[in-house]
Short mmCIF file of C-alpha atoms in Angstrom, two decimals:
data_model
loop_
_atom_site.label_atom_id
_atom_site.label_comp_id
_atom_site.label_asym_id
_atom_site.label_seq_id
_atom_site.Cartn_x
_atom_site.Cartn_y
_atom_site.Cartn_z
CA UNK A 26 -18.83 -3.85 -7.34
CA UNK A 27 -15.49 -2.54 -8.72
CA UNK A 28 -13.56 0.74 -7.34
CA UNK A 29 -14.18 2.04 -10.66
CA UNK A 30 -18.18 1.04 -10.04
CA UNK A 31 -17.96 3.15 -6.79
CA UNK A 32 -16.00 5.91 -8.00
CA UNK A 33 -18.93 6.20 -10.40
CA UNK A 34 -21.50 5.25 -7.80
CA UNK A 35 -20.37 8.03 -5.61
CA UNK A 36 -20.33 10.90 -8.42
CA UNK A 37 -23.87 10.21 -9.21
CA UNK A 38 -25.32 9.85 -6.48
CA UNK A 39 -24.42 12.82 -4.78
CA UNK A 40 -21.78 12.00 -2.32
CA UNK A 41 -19.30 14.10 -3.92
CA UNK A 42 -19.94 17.55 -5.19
CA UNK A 43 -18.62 19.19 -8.22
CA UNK A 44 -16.34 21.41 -5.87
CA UNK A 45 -15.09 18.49 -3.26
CA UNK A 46 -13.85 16.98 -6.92
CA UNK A 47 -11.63 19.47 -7.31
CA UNK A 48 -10.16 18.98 -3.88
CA UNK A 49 -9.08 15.45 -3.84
CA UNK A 50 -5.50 14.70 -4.24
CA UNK A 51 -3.84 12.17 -6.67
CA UNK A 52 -3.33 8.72 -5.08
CA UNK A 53 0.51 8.93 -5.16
CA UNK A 54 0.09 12.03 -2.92
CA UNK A 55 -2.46 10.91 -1.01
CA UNK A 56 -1.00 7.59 -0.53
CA UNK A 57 2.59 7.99 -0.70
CA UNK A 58 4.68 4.63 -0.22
CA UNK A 59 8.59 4.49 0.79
CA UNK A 60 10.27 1.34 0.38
CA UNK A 61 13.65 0.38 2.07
CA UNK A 62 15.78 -3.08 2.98
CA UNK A 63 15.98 -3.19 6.29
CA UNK A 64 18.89 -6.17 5.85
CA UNK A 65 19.32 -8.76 3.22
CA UNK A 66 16.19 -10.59 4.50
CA UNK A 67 13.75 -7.99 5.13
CA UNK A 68 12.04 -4.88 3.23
CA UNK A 69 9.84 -2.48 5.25
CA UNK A 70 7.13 -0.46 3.55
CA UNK A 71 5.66 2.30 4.84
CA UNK A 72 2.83 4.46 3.42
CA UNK A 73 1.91 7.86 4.50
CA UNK A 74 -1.50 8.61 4.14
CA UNK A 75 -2.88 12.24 3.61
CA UNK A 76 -5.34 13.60 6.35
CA UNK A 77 -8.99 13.39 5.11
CA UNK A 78 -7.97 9.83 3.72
CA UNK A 79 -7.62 5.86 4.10
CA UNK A 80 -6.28 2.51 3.39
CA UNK A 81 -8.30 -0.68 3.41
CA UNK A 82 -6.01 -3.87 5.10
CA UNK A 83 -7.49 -6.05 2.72
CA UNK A 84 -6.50 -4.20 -0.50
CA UNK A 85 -3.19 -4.61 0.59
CA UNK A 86 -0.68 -7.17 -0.78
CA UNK A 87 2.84 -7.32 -2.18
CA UNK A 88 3.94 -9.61 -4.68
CA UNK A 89 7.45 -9.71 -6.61
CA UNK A 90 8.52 -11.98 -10.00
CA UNK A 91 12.22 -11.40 -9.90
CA UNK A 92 13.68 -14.35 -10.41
CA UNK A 93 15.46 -15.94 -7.08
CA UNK A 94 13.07 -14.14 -4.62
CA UNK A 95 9.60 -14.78 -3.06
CA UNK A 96 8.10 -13.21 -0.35
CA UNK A 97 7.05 -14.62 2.79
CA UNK A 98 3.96 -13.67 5.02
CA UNK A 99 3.55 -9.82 6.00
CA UNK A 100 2.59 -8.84 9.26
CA UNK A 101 0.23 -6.28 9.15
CA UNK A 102 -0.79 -3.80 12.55
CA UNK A 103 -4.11 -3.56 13.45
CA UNK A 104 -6.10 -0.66 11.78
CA UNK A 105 -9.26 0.45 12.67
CA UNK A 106 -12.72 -1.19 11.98
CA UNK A 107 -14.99 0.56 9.60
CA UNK A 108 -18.47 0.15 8.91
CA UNK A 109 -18.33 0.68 5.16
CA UNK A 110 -21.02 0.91 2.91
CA UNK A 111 -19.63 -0.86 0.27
CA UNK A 112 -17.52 -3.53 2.13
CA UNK A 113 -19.17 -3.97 4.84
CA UNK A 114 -17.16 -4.05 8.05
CA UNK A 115 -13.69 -3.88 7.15
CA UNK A 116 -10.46 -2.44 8.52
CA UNK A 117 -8.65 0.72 7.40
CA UNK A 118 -5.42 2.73 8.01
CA UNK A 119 -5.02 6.68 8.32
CA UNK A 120 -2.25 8.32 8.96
CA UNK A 121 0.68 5.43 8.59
CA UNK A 122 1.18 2.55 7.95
CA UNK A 123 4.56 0.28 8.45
CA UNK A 124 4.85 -3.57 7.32
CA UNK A 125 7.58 -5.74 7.53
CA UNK A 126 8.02 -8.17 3.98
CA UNK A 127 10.39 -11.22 4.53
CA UNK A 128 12.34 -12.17 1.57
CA UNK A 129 13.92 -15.44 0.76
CA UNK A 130 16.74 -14.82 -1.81
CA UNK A 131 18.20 -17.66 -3.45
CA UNK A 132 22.12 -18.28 -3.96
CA UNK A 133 22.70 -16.44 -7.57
CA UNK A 134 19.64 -14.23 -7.38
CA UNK A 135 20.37 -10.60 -8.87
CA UNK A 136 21.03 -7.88 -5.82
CA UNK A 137 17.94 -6.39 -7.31
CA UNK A 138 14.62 -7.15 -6.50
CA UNK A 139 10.91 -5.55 -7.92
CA UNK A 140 8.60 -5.35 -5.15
CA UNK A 141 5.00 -4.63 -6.48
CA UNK A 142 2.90 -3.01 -4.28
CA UNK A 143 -0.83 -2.78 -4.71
CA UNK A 144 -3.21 -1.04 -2.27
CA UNK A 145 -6.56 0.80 -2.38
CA UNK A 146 -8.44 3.87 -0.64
CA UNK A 147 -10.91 6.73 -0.38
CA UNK A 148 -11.40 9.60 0.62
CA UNK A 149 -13.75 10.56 3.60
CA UNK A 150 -15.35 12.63 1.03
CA UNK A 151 -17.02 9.32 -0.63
CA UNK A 152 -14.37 8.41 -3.45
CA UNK A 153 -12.78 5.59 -3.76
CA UNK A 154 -9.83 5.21 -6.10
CA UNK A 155 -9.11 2.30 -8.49
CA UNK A 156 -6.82 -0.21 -7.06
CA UNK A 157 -3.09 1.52 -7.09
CA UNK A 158 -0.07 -0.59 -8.40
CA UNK A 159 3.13 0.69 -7.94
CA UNK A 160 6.69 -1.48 -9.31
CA UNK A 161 9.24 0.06 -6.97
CA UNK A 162 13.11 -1.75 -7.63
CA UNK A 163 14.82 -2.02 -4.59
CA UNK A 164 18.57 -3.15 -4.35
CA UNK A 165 19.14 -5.91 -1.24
CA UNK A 166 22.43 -5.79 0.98
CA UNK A 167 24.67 -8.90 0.66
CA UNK A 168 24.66 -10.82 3.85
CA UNK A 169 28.30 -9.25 4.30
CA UNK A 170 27.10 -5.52 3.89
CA UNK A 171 27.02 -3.70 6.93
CA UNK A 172 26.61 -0.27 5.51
CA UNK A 173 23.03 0.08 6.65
CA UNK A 174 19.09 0.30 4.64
CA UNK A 175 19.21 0.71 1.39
CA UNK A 176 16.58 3.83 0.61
CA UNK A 177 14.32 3.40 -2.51
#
């Protein structure tokens, strides 16, 4: 079933009240995600997640199509097992999260990269939200640039 299936699910089936609605926060503030370069070869994400609210580790994934980059594999922390009743047991984040994201830059590549970021959570009140993508530009030292990250 979709997030959008669930979202629904949950509304009518009682797991959210009509005042508990109200309450929830929007996913950029419940899920707020800061980007930096750590060098010229690595970004680090970090999302801050709202009390009351979670992350699934498998809804997590970051992908770019600026030309001259990929990204290699991320290294994820463990999270915490959930039993969840619509995934079944799965692993979650509260709180924080921090990744590291390799990047392999070819010679000629713009300084400027698009990371895209997609994730998905819920609330302990029984909604889940749609799968969140967020496009966040982020500007990569040279390899002769010792002026520190670069915040995004």
């Amino acid at each position: 079933m979709n997030s959008a299936g669930l979202l629904v699910l949950g509304l009518f089936s009682g797991l959210v009240s009509a005042a508990s609605q109200d309450e929830l926060l929007p996913p950029d503030v419940a899920f707020v995600i800061e980007i930096e370069a750590i060098d010229n070869q690595t970004l680090g994400a970090r999302w801050v997640i709202a009390e009351g609210y979670f992350l699934y580790r498998d809804k997590i994934s970051f992908s770019t199509s600026t030309p001259g980059y990929r990204l290699g594999e991320v290294q994820f922390p463990p999270g915490k097992i959930k039993d969840d009743p619509y995934f079944g047991r799965t692993e979650t984040y509260r709180h924080q999260i921090s990744v590291s994201i390799p990047v392999h830059r070819e010679p000629g590549a713009a300084p400027t990269l698009t990371l895209v970021a997609r994730s998905q959570g819920c609330a302990d009140l029984g909604v889940c939200y749609p799968p969140q993508t967020r496009d966040i530009p982020i500007t990569l030292p040279t390899a002769l640039d010792h002026s520190g990250p670069s915040n995004t």
